[in-house]
Tab-separated table of C-alpha atoms in Angstrom:
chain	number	residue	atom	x	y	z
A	1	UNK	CA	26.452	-8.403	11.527
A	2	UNK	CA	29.830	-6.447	11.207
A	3	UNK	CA	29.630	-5.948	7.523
A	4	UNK	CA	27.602	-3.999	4.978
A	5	UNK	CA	26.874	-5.854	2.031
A	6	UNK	CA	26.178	-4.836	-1.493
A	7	UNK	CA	24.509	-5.561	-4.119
A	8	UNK	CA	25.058	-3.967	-7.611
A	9	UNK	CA	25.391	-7.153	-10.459
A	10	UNK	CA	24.438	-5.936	-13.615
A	11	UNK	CA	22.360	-3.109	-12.596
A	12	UNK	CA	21.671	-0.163	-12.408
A	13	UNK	CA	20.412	0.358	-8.604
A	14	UNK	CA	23.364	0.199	-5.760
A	15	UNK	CA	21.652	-1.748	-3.528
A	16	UNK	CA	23.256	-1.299	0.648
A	17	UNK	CA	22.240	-3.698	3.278
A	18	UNK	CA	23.159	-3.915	7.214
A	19	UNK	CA	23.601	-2.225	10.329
A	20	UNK	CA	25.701	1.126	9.730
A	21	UNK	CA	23.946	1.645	6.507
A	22	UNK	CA	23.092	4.648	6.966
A	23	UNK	CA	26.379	6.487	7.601
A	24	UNK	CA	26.736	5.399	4.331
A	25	UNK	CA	24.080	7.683	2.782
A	26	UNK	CA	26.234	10.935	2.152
A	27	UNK	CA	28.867	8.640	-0.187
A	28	UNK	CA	25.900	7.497	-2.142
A	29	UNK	CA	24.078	10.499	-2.321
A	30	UNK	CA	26.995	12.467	-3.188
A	31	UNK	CA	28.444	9.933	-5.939
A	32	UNK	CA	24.895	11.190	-7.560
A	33	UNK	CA	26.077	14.709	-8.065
A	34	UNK	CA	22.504	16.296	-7.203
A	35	UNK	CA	21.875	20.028	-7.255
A	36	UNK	CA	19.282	19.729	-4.371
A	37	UNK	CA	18.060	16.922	-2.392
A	38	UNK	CA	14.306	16.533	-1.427
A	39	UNK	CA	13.470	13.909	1.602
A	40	UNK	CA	10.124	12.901	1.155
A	41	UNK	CA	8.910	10.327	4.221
A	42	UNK	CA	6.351	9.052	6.085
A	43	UNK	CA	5.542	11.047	9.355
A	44	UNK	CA	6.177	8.334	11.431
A	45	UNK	CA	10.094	8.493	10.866
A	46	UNK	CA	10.417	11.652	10.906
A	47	UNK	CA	13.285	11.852	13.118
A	48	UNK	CA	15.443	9.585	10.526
A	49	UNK	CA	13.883	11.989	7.648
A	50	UNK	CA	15.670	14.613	9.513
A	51	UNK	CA	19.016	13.419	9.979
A	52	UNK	CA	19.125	12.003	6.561
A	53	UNK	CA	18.177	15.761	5.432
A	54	UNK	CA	20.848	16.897	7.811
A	55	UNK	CA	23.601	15.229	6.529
A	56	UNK	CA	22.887	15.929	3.071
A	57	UNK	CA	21.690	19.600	3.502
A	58	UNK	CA	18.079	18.807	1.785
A	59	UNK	CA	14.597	19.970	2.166
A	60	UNK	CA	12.099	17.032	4.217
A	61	UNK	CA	8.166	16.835	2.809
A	62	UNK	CA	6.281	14.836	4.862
A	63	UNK	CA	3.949	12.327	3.452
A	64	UNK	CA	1.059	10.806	4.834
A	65	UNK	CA	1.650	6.609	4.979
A	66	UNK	CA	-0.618	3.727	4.276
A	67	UNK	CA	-2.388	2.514	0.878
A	68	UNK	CA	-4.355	5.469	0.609
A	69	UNK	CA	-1.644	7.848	-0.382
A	70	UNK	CA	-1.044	5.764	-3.538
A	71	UNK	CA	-3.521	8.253	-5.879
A	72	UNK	CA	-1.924	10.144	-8.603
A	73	UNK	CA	-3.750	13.459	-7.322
A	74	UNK	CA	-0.961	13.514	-4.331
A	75	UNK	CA	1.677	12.536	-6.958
A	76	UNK	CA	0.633	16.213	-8.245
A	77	UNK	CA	0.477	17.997	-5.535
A	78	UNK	CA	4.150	16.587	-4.511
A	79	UNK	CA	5.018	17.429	-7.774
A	80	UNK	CA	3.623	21.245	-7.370
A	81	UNK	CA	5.852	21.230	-4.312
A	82	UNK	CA	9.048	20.043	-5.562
A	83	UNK	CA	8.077	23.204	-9.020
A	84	UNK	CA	7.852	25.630	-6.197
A	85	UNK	CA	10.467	24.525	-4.277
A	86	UNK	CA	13.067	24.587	-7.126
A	87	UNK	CA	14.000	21.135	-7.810
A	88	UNK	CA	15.418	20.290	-11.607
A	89	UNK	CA	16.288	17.564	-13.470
A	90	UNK	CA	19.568	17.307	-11.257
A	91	UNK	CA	17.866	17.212	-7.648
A	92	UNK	CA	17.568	14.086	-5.741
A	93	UNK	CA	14.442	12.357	-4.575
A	94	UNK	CA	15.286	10.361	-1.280
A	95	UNK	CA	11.972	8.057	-0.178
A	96	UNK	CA	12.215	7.575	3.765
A	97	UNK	CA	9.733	5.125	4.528
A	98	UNK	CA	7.915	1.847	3.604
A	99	UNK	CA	6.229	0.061	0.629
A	100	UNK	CA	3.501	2.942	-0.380
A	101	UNK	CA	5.891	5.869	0.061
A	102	UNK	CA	8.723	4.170	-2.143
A	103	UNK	CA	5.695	3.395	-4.646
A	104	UNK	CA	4.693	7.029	-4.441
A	105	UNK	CA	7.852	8.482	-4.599
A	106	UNK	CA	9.160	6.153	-7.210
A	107	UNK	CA	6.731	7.071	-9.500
A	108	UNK	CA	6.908	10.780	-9.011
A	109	UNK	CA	10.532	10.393	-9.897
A	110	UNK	CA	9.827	8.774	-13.010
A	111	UNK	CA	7.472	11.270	-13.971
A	112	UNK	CA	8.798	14.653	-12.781
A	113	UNK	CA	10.975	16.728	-15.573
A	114	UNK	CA	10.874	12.813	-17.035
A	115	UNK	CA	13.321	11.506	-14.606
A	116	UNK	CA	15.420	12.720	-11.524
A	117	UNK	CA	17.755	10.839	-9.451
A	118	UNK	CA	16.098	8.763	-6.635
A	119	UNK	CA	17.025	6.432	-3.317
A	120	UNK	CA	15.145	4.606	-1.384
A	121	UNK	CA	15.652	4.147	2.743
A	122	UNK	CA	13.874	1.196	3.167
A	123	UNK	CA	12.005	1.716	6.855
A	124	UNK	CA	9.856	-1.712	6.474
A	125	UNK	CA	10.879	-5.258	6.083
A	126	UNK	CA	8.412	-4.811	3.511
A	127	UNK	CA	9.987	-2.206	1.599
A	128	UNK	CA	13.715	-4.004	2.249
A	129	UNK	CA	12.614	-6.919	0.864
A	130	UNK	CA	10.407	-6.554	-1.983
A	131	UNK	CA	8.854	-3.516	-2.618
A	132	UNK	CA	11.942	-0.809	-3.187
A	133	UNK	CA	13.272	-3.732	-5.287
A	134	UNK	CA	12.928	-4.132	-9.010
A	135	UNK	CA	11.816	-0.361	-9.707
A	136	UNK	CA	8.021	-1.336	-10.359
A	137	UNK	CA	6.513	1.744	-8.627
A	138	UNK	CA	2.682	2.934	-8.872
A	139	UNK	CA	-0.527	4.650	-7.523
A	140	UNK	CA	-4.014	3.140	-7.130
A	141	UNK	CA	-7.187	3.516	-9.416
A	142	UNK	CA	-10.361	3.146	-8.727
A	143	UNK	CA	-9.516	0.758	-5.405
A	144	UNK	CA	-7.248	-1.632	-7.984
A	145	UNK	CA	-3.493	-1.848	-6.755
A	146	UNK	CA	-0.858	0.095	-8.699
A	147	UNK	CA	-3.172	0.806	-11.888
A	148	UNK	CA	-0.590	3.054	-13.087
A	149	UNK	CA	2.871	2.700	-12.847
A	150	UNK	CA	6.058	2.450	-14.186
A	151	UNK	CA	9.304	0.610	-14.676
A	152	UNK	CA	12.315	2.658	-13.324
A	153	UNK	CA	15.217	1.540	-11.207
A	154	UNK	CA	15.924	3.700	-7.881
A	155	UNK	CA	19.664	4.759	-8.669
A	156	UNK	CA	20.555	3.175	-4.732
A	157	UNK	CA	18.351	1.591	-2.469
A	158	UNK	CA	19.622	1.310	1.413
A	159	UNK	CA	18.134	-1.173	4.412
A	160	UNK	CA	19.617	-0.245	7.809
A	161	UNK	CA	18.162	-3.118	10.119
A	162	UNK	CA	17.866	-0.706	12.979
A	163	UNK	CA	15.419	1.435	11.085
A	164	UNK	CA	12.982	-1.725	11.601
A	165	UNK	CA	13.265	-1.939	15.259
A	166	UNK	CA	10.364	0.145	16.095
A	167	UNK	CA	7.967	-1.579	13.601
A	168	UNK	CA	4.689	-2.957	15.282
A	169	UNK	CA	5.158	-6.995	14.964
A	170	UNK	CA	2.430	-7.078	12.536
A	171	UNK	CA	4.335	-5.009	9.917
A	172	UNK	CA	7.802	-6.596	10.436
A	173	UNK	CA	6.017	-9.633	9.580
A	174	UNK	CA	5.026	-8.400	6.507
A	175	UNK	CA	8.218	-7.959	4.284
A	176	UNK	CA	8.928	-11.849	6.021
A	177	UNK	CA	6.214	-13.126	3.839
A	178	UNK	CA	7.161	-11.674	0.916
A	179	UNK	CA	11.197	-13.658	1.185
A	180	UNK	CA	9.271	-17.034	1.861
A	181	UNK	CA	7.079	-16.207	-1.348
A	182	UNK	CA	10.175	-15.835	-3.442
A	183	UNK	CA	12.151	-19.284	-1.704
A	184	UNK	CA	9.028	-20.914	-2.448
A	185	UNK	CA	8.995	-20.621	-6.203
A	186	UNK	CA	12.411	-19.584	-6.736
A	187	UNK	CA	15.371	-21.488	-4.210
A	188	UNK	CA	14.829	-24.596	-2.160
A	189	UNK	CA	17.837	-24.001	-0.168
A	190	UNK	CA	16.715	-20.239	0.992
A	191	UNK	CA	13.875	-22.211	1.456
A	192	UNK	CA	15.235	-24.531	3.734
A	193	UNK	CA	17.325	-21.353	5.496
A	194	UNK	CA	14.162	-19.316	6.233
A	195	UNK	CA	12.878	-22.875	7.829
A	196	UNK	CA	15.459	-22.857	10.120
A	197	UNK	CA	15.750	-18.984	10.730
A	198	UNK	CA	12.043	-18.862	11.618
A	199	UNK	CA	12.406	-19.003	15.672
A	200	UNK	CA	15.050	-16.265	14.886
A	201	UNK	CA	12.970	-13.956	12.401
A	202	UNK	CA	10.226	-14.300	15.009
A	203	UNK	CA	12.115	-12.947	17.813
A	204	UNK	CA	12.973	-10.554	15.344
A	205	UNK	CA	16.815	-11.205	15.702
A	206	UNK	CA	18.803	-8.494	13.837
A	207	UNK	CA	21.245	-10.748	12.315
A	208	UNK	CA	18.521	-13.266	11.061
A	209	UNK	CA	16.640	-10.633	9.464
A	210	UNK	CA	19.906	-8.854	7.865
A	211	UNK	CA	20.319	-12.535	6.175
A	212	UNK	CA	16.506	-12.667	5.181
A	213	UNK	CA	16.780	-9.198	3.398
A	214	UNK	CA	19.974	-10.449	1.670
A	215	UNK	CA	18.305	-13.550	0.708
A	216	UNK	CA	15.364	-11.219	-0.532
A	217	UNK	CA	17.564	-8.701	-2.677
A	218	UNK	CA	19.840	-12.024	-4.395
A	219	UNK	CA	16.543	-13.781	-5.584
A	220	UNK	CA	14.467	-10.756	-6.492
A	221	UNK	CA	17.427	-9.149	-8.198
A	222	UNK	CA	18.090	-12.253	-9.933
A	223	UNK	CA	14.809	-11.984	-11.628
A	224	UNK	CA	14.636	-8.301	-12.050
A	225	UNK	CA	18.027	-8.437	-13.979
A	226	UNK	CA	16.673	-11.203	-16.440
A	227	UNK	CA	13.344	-9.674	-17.136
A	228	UNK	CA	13.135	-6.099	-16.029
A	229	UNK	CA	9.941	-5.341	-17.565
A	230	UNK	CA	7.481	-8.190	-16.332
A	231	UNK	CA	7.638	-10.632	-18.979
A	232	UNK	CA	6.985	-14.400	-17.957
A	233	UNK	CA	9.921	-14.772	-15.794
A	234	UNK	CA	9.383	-11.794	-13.601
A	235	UNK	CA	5.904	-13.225	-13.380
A	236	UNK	CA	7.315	-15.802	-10.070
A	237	UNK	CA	7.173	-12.992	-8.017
A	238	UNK	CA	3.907	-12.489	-8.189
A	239	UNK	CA	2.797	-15.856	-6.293
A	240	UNK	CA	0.194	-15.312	-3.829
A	241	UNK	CA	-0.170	-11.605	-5.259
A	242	UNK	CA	-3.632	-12.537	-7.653
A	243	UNK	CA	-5.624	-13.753	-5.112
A	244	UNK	CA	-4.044	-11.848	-2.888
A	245	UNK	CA	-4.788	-8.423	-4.231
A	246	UNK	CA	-8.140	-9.329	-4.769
A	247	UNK	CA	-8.534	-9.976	-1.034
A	248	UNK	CA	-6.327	-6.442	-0.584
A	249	UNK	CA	-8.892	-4.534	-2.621
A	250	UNK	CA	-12.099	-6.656	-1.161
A	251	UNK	CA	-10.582	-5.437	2.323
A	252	UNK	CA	-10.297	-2.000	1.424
A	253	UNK	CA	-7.612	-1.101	4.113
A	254	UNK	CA	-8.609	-4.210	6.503
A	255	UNK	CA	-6.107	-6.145	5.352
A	256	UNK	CA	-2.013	-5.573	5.816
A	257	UNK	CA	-0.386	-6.614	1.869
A	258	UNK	CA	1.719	-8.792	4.044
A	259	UNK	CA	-1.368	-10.635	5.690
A	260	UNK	CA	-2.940	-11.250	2.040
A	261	UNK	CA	0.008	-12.610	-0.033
A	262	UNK	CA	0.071	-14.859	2.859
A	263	UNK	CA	-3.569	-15.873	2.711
A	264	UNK	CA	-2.805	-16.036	-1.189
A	265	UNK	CA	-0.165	-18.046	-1.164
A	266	UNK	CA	-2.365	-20.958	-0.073
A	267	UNK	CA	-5.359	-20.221	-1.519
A	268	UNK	CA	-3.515	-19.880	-5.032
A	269	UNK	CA	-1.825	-23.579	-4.423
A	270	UNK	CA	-5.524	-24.645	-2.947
A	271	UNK	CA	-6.793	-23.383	-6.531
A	272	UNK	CA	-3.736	-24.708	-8.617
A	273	UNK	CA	-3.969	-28.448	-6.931
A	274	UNK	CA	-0.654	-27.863	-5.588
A	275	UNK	CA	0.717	-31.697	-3.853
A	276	UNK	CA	-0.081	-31.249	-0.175
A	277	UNK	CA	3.325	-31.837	1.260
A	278	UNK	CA	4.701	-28.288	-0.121
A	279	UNK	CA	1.623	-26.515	1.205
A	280	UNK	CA	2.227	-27.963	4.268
A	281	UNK	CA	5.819	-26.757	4.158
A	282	UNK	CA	4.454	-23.745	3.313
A	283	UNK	CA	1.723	-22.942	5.445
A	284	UNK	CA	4.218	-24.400	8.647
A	285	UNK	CA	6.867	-22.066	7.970
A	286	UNK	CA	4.113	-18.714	7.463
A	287	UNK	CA	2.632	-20.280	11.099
A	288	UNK	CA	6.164	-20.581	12.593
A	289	UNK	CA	6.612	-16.975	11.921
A	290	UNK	CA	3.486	-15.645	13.324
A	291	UNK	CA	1.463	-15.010	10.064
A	292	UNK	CA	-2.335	-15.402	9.404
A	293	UNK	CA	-3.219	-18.106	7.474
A	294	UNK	CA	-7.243	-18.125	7.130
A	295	UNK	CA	-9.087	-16.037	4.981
A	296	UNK	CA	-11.453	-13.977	7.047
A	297	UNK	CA	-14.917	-14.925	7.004
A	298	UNK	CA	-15.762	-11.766	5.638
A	299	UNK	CA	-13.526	-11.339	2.825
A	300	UNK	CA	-14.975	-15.577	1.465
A	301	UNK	CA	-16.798	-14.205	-0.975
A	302	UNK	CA	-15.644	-15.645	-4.223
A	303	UNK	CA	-17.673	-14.114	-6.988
A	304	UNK	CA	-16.580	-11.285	-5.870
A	305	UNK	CA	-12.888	-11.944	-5.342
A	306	UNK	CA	-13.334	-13.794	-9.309
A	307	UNK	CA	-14.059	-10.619	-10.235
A	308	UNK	CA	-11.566	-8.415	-8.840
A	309	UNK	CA	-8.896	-10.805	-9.950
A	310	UNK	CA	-9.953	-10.455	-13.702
A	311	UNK	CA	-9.531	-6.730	-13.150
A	312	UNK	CA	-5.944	-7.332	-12.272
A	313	UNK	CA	-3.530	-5.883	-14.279
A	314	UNK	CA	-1.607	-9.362	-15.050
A	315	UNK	CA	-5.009	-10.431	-16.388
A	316	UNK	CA	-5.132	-10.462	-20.687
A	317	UNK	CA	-8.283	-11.727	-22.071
A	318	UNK	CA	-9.944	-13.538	-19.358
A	319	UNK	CA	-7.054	-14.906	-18.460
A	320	UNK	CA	-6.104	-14.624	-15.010
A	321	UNK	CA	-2.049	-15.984	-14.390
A	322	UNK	CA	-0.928	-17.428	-10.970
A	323	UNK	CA	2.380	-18.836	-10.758
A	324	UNK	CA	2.521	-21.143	-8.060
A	325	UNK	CA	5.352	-23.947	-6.420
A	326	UNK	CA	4.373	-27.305	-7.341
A	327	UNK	CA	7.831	-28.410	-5.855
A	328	UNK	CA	9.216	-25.846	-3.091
A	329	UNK	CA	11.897	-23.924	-5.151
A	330	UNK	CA	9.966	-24.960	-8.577
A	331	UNK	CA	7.276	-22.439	-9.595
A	332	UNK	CA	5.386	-22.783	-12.796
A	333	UNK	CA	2.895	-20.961	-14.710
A	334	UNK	CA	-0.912	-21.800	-14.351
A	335	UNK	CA	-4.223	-19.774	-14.853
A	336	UNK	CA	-6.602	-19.261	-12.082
A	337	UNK	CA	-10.215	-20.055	-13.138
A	338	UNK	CA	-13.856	-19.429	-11.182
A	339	UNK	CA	-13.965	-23.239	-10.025
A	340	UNK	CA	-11.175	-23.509	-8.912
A	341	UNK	CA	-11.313	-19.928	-6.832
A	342	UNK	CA	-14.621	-21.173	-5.195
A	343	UNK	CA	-12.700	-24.244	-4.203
A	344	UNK	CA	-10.102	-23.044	-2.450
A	345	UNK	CA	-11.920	-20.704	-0.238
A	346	UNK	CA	-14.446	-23.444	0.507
A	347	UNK	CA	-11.259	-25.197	1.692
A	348	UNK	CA	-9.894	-22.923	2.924
């Protein structure tokens, strides 16, 4: 690709996407005035961490990766060692990683003097194509997903496609799943696109995967700018995400977020009666590109999985929402109920 697009329609976040982004870092950094800048990343890009600090004279904190960082007891301690380190109201927080560290960071930003300036470098398909998106960020509680969070755009968000090229294949994958989730309920035609991208996305093709980010940021953004705070409409991008953070938590680190929207996904149009020819669509595409389908033996346990989906936080009353495509492209509103959870991991 020989462009950098960019995003920034009616909101807030400036939103950079394809190869070169990064050079353009100090221009959006700078256009944020800061007073410091603090590079908090996962230790497994550190060497990106370092040139981004680099080239905007800031401080790097490391931070470990994975699921299990997400507890509000590191969001203090990071918060400690921003108070020691000087940072005010005017310093930057840059996130330099994937999904849990722009959670992490995203909510420390929200929280710290009540709001400082924050970017995300997406390092993950996932993070480039859902989770730095939409300013939801959070930390865990008591092994529930993002228990406490808040709603607070990232002032810029960047996705450099060669950041991704030394992801493991399993974790490329994973932001992959989370575009086909939104085609599926959202846009027939990126639908239709991903379909014939797939041999392309698999191979992991640079310019197929700068057009499935794009793809990701127009329909999530979409969304995010007509119901920023989660109300029903904002609700289609959680398909697959009920039963699939149920299987998440059941899993207790066992199980990539990518992996169980995936195994979600079906399950949640197994439990909704969704007309077979769209799950086939669906489940063919997921297959094409390499992604688990089954739900593991181990995790078919659904009294238990009934009752870690009432404990999610979309849950009001015993009411547990899916949203789920009963036309690829058309997602509606349903709730998920005991029955019809047994039934879809029995056919599962």
């Amino acid at each position: 690709m020989d462009q950098l697009h960019e995003f920034q329609r009616r909101s807030t976040t400036r939103i950079v996407v394809g190869q070169g982004a990064e050079a353009k870092l100090p221009e959006v950094a700078g256009a944020l005035r800061p007073d410091g800048v603090f590079v908090l990343h996962d230790p497994a890009v550190s060497a990106l961490a370092t040139r981004v600090a680099t080239a905007l004279r800031g401080h790097t904190i490391a931070v470990d990766g994975g699921e299990r960082v997400k507890r509000l007891e590191r969001v203090g301690e990071l918060a400690a060692r921003l108070q020691q380190s000087g940072a005010t109201r005017g310093s930057l927080l840059i996130a330099v990683g994937g999904g849990t560290i722009s959670d992490l960071v995203g909510f420390l930003a929200a929280v710290y003097l009540r709001g400082v300036p924050f970017v995300v470098c997406a390092t993950t398909t996932l993070a480039a194509c859902d989770a730095a998106l939409g300013g939801k960020n959070g930390v865990d509680l008591g092994g529930l997903k993002n228990r406490l969070g808040t709603i607070r755009q990232p002032d810029a968000v960047i996705a450099d496609p060669a950041w991704l090229q030394s992801l493991p294949d399993e974790a490329f994958r994973e932001g992959l799943v989370e575009v086909v989730k939104k085609a599926a309920v959202l846009d027939a035609t990126a639908f239709a696109e991903l379909e014939a991208l797939a041999p392309a996305l698999a191979a992991r093709d640079v310019a197929a995967t700068t057009t499935a980010i794009e793809r990701a940021v127009t329909m999530k953004m979409g969304i995010v700018h007509a119901d920023e705070t989660e109300g029903d409409r904002r609700r289609a991008l959680n398909f697959g995400h009920t039963i699939g953070h149920a299987l998440e938590s059941l899993a207790d680190g066992r199980l990539r977020h990518g992996a169980a929207v995936a195994i979600g996904m079906l399950a949640e149009c197994r439990a909704a009666a969704v007309p077979d020819p769209v799950v086939a669509r669906l489940r063919t595409l997921l297959r094409r590109l390499s992604v688990a389908t089954a739900v593991p033996p181990e995790l078919n346990q659904a009294g238990e999985l009934w009752h870690r989906a009432q404990l999610d936080k979309k849950a009001t009353r015993g009411n547990v929402p899916m949203y789920v495509p009963f036309a690829i492209g058309e997602g509606r509103l349903v709730s998920l109920t005991e029955p019809a959870l047994q039934r879809a991991l029995h056919e599962a």
